[in-house]
Short mmCIF file of C-alpha atoms and ligand atoms in Angstrom, two decimals:
data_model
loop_
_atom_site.label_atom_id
_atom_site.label_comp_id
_atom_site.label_asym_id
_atom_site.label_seq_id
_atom_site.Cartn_x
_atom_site.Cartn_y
_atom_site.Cartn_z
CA UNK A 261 0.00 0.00 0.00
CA UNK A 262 1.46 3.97 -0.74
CA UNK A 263 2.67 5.67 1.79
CA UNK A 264 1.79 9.36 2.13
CA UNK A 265 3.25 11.88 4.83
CA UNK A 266 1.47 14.54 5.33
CA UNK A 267 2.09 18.35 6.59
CA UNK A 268 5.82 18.18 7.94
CA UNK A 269 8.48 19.96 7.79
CA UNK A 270 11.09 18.48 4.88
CA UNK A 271 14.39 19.67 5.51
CA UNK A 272 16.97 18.29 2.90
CA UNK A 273 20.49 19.88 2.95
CA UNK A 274 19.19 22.98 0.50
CA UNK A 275 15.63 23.18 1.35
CA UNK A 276 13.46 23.59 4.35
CA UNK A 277 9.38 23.11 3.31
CA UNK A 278 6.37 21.56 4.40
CA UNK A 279 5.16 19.46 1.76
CA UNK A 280 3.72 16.00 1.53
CA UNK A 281 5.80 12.74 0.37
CA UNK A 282 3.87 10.14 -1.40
CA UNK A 283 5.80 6.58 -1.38
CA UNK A 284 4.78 3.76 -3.57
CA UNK A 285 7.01 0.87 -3.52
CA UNK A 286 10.33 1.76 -2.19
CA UNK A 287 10.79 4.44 -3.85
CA UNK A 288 9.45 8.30 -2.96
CA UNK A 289 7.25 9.32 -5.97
CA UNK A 290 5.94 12.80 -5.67
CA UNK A 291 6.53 15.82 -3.09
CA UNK A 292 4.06 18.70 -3.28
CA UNK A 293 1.37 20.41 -1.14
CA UNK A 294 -2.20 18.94 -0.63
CA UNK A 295 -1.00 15.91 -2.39
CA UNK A 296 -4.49 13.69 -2.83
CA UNK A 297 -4.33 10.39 -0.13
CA UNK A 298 -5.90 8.07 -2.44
CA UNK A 299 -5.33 4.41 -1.29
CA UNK A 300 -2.58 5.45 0.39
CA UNK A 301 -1.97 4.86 4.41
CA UNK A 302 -1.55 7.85 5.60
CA UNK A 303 1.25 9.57 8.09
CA UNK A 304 0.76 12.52 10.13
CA UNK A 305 4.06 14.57 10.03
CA UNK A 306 2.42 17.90 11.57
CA UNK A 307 4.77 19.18 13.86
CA UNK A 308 7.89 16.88 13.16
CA UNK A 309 10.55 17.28 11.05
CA UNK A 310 11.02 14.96 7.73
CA UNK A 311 15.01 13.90 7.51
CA UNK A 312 16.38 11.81 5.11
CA UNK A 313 17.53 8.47 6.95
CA UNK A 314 21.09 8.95 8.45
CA UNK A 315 24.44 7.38 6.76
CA UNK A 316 27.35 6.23 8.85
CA UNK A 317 29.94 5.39 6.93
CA UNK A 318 32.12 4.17 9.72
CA UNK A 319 31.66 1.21 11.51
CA UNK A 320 33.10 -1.87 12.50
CA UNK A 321 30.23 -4.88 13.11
CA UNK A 322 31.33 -7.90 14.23
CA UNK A 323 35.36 -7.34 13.83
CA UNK A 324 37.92 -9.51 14.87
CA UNK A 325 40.13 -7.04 16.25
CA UNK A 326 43.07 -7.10 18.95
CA UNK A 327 41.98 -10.51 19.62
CA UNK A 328 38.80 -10.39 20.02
CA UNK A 329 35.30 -9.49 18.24
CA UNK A 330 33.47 -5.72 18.16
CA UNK A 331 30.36 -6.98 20.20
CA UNK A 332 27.60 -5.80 17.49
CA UNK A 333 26.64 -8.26 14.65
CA UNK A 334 25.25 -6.87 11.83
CA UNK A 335 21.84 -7.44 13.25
CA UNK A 336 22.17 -5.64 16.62
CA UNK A 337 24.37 -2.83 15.18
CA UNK A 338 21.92 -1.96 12.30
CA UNK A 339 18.90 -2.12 14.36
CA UNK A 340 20.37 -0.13 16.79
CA UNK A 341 21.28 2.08 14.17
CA UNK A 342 17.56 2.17 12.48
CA UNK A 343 16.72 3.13 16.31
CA UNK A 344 18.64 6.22 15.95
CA UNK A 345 17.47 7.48 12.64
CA UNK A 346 20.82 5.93 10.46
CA UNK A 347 19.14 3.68 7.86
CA UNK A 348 22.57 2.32 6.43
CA UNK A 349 26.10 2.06 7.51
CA UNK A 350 29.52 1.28 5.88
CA UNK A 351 31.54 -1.07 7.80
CA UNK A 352 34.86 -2.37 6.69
CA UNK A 353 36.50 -5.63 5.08
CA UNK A 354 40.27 -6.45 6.83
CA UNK A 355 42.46 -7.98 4.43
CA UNK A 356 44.29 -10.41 6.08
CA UNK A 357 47.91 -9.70 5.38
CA UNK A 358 49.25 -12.48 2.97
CA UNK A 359 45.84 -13.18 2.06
CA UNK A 360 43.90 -11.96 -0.76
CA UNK A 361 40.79 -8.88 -0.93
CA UNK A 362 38.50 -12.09 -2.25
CA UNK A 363 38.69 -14.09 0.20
CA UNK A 364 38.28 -11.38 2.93
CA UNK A 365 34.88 -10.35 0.88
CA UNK A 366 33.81 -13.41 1.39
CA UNK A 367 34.65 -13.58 4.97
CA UNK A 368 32.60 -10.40 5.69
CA UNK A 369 29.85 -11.37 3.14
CA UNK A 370 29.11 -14.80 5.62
CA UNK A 371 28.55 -13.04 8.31
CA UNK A 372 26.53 -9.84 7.22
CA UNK A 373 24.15 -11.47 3.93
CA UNK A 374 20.52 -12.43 5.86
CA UNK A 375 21.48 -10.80 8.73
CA UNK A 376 21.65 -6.87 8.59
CA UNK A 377 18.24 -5.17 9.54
CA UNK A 378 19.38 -1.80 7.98
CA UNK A 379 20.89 -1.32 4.57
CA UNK A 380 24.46 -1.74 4.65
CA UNK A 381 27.79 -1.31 2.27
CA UNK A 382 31.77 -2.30 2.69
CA UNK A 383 35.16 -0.47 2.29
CA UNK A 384 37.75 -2.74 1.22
CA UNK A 385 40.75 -2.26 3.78
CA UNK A 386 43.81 -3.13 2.27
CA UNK A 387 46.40 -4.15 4.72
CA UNK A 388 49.08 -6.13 1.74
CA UNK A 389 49.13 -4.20 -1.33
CA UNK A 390 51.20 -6.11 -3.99
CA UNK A 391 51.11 -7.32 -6.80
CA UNK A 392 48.47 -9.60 -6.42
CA UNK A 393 46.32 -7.04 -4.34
CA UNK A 394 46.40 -4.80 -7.36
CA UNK A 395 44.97 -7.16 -9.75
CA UNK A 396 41.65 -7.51 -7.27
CA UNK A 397 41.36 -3.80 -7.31
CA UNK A 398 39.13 -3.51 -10.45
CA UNK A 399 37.13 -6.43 -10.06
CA UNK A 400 35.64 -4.53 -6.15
CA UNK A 401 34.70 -1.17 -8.66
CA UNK A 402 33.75 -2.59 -11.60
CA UNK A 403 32.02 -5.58 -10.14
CA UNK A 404 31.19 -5.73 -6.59
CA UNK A 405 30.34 -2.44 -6.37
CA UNK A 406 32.61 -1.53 -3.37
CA UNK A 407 34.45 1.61 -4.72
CA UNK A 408 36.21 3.07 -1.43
CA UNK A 409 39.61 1.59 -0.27
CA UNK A 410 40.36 1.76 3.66
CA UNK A 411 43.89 2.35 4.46
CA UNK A 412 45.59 2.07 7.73
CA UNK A 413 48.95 4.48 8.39
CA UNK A 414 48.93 2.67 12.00
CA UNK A 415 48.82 -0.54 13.97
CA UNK A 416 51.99 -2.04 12.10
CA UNK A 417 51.95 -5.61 11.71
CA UNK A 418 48.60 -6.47 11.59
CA UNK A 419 46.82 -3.87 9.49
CA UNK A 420 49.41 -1.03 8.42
CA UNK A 421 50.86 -0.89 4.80
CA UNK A 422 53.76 1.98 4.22
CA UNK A 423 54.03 4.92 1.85
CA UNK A 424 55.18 2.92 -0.92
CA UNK A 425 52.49 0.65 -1.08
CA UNK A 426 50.11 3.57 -0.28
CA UNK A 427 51.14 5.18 -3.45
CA UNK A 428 50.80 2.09 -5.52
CA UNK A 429 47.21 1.65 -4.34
CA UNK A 430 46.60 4.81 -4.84
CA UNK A 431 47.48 4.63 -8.55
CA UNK A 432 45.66 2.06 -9.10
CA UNK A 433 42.59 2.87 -7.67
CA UNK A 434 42.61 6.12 -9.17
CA UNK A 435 42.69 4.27 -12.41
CA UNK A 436 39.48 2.20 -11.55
CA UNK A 437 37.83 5.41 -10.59
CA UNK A 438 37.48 4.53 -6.70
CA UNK A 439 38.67 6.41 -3.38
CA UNK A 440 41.47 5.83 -1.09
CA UNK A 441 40.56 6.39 2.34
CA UNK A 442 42.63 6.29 5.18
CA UNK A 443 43.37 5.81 9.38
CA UNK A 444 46.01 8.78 9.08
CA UNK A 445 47.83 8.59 12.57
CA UNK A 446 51.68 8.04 12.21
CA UNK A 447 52.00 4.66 13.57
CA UNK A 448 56.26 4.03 14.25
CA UNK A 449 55.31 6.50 16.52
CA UNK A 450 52.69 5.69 18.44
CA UNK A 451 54.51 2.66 18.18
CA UNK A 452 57.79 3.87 19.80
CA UNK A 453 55.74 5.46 22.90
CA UNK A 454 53.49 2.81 23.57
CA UNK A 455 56.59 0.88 24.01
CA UNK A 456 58.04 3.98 25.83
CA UNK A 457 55.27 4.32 28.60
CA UNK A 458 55.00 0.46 29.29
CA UNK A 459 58.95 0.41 30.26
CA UNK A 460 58.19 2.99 32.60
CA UNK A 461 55.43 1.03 33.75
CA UNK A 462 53.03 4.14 32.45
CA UNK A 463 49.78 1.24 31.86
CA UNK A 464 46.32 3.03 32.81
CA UNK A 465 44.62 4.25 30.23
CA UNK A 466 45.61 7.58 29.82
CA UNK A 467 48.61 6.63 28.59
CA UNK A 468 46.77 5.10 25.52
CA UNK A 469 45.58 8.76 25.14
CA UNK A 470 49.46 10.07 25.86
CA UNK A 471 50.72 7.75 23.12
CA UNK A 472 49.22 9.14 20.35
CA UNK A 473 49.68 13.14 20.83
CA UNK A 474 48.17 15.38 18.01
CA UNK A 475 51.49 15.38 15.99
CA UNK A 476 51.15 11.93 15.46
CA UNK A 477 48.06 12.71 13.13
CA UNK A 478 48.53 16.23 11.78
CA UNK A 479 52.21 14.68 10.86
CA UNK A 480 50.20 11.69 8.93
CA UNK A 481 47.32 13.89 7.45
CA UNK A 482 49.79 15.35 5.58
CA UNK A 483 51.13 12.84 4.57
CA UNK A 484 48.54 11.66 3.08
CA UNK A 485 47.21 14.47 1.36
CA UNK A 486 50.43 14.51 -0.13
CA UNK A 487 50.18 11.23 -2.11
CA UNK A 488 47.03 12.20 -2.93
CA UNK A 489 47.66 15.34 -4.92
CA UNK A 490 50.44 13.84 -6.21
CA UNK A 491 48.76 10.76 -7.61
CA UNK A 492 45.44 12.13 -8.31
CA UNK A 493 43.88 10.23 -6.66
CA UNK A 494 40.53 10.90 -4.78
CA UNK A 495 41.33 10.60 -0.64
CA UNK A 496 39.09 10.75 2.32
CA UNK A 497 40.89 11.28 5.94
CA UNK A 498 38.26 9.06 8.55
CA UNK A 499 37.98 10.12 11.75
CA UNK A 500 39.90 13.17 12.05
CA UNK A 501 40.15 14.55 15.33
CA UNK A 502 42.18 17.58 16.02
CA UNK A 503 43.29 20.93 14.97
CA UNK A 504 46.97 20.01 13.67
CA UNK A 505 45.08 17.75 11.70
CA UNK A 506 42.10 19.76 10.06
CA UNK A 507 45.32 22.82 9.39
CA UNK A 508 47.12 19.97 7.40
CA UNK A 509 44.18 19.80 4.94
CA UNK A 510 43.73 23.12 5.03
CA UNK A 511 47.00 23.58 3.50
CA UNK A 512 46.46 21.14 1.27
CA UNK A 513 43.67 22.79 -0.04
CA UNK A 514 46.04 26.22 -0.50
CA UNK A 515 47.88 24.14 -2.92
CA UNK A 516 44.38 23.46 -5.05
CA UNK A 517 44.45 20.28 -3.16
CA UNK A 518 40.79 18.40 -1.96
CA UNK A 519 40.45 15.49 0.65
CA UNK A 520 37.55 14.94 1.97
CA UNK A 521 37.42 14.76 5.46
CA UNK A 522 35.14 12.72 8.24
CA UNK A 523 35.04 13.29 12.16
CA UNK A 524 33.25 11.24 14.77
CA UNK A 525 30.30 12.79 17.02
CA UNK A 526 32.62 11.80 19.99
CA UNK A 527 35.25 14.53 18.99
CA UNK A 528 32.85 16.74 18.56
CA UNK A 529 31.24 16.31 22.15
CA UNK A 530 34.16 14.59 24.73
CA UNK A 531 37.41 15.26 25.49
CA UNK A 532 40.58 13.46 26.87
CA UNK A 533 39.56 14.48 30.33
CA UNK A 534 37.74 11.71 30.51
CA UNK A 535 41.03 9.28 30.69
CA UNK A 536 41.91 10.86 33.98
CA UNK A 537 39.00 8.43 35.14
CA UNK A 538 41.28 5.58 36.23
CA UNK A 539 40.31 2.33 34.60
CA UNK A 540 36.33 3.74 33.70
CA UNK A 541 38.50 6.12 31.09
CA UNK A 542 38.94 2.75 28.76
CA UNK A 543 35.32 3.24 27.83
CA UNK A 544 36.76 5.96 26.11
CA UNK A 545 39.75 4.07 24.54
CA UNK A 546 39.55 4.43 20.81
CA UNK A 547 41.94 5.13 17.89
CA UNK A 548 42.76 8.38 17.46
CA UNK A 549 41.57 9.30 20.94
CA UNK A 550 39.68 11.81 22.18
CA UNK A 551 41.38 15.41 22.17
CA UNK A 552 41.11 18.96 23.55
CA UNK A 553 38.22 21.53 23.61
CA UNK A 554 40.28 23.60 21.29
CA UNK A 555 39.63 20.69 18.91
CA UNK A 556 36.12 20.52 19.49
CA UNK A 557 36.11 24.05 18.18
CA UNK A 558 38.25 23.50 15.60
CA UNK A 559 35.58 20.82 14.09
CA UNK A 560 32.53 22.55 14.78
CA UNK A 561 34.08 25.90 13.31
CA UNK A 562 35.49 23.18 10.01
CA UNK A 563 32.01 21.40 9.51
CA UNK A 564 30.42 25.34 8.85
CA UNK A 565 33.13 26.34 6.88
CA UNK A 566 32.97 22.90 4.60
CA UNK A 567 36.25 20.96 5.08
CA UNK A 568 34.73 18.37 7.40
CA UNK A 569 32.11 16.82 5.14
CA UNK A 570 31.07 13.98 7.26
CA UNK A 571 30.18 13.13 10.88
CA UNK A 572 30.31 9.61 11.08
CA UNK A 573 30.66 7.35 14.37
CA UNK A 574 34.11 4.59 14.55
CA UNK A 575 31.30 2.51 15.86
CA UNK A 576 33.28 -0.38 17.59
CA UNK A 577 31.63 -1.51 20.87
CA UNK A 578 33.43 -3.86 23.51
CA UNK A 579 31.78 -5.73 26.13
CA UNK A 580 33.11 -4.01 29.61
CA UNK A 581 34.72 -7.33 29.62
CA UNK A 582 36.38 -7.07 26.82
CA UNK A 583 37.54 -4.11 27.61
CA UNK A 584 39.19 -5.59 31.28
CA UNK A 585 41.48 -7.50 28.64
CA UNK A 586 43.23 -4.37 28.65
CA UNK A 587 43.57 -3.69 32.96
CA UNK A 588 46.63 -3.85 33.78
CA UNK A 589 48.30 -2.46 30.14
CA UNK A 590 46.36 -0.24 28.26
CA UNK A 591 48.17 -1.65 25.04
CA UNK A 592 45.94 -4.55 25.37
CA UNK A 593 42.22 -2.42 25.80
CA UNK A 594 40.41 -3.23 22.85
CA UNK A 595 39.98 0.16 20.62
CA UNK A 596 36.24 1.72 19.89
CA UNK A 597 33.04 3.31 21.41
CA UNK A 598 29.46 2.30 20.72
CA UNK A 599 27.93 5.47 19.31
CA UNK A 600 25.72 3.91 15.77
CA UNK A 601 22.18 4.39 17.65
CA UNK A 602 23.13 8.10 19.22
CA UNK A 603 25.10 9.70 16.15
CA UNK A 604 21.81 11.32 14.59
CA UNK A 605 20.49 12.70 17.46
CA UNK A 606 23.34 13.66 19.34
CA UNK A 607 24.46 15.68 16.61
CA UNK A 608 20.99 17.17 15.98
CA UNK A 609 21.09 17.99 19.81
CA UNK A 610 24.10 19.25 20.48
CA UNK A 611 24.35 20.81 16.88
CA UNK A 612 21.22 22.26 15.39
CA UNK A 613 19.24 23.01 18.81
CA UNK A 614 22.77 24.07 20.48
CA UNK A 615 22.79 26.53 17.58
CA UNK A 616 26.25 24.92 16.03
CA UNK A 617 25.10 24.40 13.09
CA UNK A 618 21.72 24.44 10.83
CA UNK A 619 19.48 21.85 10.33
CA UNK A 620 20.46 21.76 6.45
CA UNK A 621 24.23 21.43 7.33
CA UNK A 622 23.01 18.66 9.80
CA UNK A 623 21.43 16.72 6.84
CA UNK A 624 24.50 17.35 4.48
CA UNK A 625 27.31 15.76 7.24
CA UNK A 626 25.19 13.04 8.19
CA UNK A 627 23.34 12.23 5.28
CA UNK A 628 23.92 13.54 1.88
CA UNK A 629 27.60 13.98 1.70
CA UNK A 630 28.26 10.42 2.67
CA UNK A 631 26.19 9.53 -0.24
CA UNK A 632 27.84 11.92 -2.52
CA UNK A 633 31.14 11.05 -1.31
CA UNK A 634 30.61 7.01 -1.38
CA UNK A 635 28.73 6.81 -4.84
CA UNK A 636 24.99 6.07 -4.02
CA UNK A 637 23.39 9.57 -4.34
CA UNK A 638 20.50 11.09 -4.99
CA UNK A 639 18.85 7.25 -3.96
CA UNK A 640 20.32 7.47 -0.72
CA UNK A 641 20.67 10.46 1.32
CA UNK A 642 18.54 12.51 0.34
CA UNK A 643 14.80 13.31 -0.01
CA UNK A 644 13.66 13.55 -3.59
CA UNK A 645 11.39 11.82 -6.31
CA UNK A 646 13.06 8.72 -7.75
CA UNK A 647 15.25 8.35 -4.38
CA UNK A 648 14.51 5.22 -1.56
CA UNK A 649 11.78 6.07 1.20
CA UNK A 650 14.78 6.18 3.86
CA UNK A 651 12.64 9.04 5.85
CA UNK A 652 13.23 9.61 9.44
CA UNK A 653 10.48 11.67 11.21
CA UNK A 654 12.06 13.48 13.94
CA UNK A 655 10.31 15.92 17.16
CA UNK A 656 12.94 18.55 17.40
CA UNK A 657 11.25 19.56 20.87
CA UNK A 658 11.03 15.87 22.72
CA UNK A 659 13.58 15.62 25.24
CA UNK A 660 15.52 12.17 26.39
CA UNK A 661 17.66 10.86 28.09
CA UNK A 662 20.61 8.16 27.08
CA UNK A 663 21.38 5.33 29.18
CA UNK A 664 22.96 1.72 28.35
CA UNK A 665 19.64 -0.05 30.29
CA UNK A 666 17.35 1.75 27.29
CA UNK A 667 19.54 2.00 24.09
CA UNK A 668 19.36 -1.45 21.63
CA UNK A 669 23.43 -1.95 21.18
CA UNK A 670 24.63 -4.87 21.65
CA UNK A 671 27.40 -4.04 24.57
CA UNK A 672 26.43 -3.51 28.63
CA UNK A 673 27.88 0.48 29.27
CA UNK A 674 27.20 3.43 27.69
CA UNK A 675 29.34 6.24 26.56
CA UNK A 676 27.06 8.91 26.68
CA UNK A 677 24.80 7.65 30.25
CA UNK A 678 22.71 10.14 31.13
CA UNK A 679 22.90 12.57 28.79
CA UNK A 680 20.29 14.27 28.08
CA UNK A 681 18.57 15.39 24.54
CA UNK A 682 16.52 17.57 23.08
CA UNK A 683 15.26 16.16 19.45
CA UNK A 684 13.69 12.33 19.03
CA UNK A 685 13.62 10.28 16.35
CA UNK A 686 9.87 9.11 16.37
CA UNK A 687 9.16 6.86 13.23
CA UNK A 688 12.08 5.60 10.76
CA UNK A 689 11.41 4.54 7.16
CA UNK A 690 13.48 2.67 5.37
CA UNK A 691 12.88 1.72 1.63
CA UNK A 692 8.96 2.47 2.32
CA UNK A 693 8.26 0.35 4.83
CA UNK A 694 7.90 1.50 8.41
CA UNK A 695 11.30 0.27 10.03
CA UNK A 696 10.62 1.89 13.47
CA UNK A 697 8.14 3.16 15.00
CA UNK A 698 6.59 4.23 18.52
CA UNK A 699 10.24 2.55 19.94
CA UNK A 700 10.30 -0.93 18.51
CA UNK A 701 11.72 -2.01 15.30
CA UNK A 702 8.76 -3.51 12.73
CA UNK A 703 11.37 -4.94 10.40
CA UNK A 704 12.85 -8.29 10.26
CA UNK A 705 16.92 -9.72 10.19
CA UNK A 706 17.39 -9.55 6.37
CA UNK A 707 15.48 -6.85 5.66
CA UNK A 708 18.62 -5.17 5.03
CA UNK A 709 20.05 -4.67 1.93
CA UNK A 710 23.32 -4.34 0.31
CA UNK A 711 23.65 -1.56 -1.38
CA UNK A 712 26.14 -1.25 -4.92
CA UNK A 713 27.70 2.02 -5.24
CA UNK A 714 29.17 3.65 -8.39
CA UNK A 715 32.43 5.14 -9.26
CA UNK A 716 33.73 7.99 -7.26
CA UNK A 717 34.37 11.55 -7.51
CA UNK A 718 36.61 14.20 -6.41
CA UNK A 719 34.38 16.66 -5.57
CA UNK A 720 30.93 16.97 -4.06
N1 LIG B 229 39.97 2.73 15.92
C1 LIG B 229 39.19 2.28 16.88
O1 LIG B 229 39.06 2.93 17.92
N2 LIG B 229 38.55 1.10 16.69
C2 LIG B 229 38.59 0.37 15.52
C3 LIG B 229 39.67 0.72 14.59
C4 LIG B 229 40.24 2.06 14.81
O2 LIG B 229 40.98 2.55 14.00
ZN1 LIG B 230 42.10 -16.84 2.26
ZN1 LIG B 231 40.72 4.03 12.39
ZN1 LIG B 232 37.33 2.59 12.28
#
């Protein structure tokens, strides 16, 4: 049966209208005032905002990862994300080092096909790039549909490849007409203090925090941005956290250079005096970690003036037991925050009703330029005739309150407990059909889709 919303307020990231939205199918089929019900069921939006369905294009479901596994499988993590108003994610394929990009598609493919609740896409991480590697590259664009390539400039070893393999891929993908995007933290030097601070028996987790100072990622950003303007080739920084880092692309861009560039809600709203906690501050133990206030500026001030195109999350939750792997050495705390429910409104919260930015600009870093960036707009990410029904109905007035006993992630704290909101996400749609909807979710495990994406472009 259609769909039709009725009387609310449709905020895309150029316009701000009340209109209706009629939805037949999966698709959205006509916008316009007074628009006649019909057969259609209908939706009263009076009163709420209309949002296209959010985009996180950074998480990590079910991850084997510093020996363990990210405690969200595809279907916790993308119903808790369909909670939150995110309709689809991007999570990320590890190469195995030695091994080959098929096989690791494969790997991820087992565990996510008939299980995903939202819609869902991969980045390719590529952790060996030879040779061999650079044969697969094509076959992800051309056929797979996976056009964005995850690099790692840290955690030697297991996941790290090194500038000349960096420019290699880059050349190659460049070719193919994908994106390179990248972890850009210097990692021989994170590296060299870790190793530093546990000699000196330095092991809570601040000194996770300590070991990876802002140089270690401005240095890297540059880096980066670097090999991309001198290859060509399209490059997206993830998670970037901190001033040094932002002024690196921002010199970049003085030489007619472009990267695109993603932060993470959680740099946006905590800072690194949360590792002064004792052991609690290894809820907070992530890679990069959290930074300064003068960062938080630095990204709210860098999301208005368009060089941070993205807020995504780094979504990587641990058990609190998992994280006790890491209590007496904070080399051994597994990395990552939950955040994939709370993304959408936190940063509606703390952003548009704090007054940080508008709601269009809200739309744009959490929904349209991931889109544009990662090859699936105008179906995903925004609101428009011939684009999926992935509608999220939002009261900008309702206020909440987050706490681990009421969110739907799989993992037992919370790193936002008891903060409160202003701005709910009431109903979720998600390829026309009502995915959520007075608090529980009405779709099933496998209702998620993957979702091809095209060839990239430099510019959005
Ligand atoms: N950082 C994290 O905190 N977790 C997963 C991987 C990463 O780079
Ligand atoms: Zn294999
Ligand atoms: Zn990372
Ligand atoms: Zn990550």
């Amino acid at each position: 049966m259609p769909l039709l919303i009725k009387n609310g307020r449709i905020i895309t990231a150029s316009e701000d209208m009340v209109a209706d939205i009629l939805i037949e199918g999966e698709i959205i089929t006509a916008i316009g005032r007074n628009l006649p019900a019909g057969n259609a069921k209908v939706i009263d939006a009076e009163g709420l905002l209309v949002l296209p369905g959010g985009i996180d294009p950074h998480v990590h479901l079910d991850m084997p990862f510093m020996g363990t596994f990210s405690s969200d499988s595809y279907e916790t993590g993308t119903r808790a994300a369909l909670h939150g108003g995110t309709t689809m994610v991007i999570d990320f394929i590890l190469q195995k080092q030695g091994d080959t990009l098929q096989h690791a598609l494969q790997e991820w493919q087992s565990r996510a096909d008939g299980t995903a609740v939202g819609d869902y896409s991969f980045h390719m991480a590529v952790t060996d790039f030879n040779e061999d590697t650079k044969k697969e590259i094509s076959h992800f664009v051309e056929n797979e549909g996976i056009t964005s390539f995850k690099t790692f400039m840290a955690y030697k070893g297991a996941l790290m490849i090194d500038d000349r393999q960096m420019v290699g891929l880059m050349e190659e993908v460049k070719r193919c007409g994908g994106l390179v995007t990248v972890h850009a933290t210097n990692g021989d030097m994170i590296d060299y203090l870790i190793a530093k601070h546990r000699a000196e028996g330095k092991l809570a987790p601040l000194y996770h925090y300590l070991s990876q100072p802002e140089v270690t990622e401005a240095e890297a950003s540059e880096r980066f941005a670097a090999m991309s303007r001198y290859t060509g080739c399209p490059g997206y920084i993830v998670h970037l956290t901190c001033e040094g880092a932002l002024n690196a692309v921002r010199e970049a861009a003085k030489c007619n250079q472009h990267v695109f560039v993603e932060t993470c809600i959680q740099y946006l709203l905590l800072d690194a005096s949360l590792y002064e906690k004792d052991f609690e501050g290894a809820k907070w133990v992530m890679s990069p970690p959290l930074r300064e206030k003068k960062d938080q500026e630095t990204l709210w001030a860098g999301i208005n003036q368009g060089l941070v195109n993205v807020v995504a999350t780094d979504h990587c939750p641990f058990m609190w037991e998992q994280k006790l792997m890491g209590k007496e050495d904070f080399s051994k705390i597994p990395n990552g925050h939950p955040a994939i429910e709370h993304r959408y409104e936190l940063l509606f919260s703390e952003g548009v009703n704090k007054g940080r930015i508008t709601a269009n600009k809200f739309v744009e870093v959490a929904c349209t330029n991931p889109a544009k960036i990662f090859g699936m707009f105008p179906r995903k990410g925004t609101i428009g005739v011939g684009s999926d029904a992935d509608i999220v109905l939002l009261d900008p007035n309702e206020e909440h309150t987050i706490t681990a006993a009421g969110h739907h992630m799989n993992v037992d704290y919370s790193a936002y407990e008891g903060w409160k909101l202003k701005g709910k996400v009431k109903t979720v749609l998600l390829r026309g059909q009502v995915a959520v909807e007075d608090g529980a979710c009405k779709v099933q495990k496998g209702y998620g889709r993957f979702i091809r994406r095209n060839k990239v472009k430099d510019h959005i």
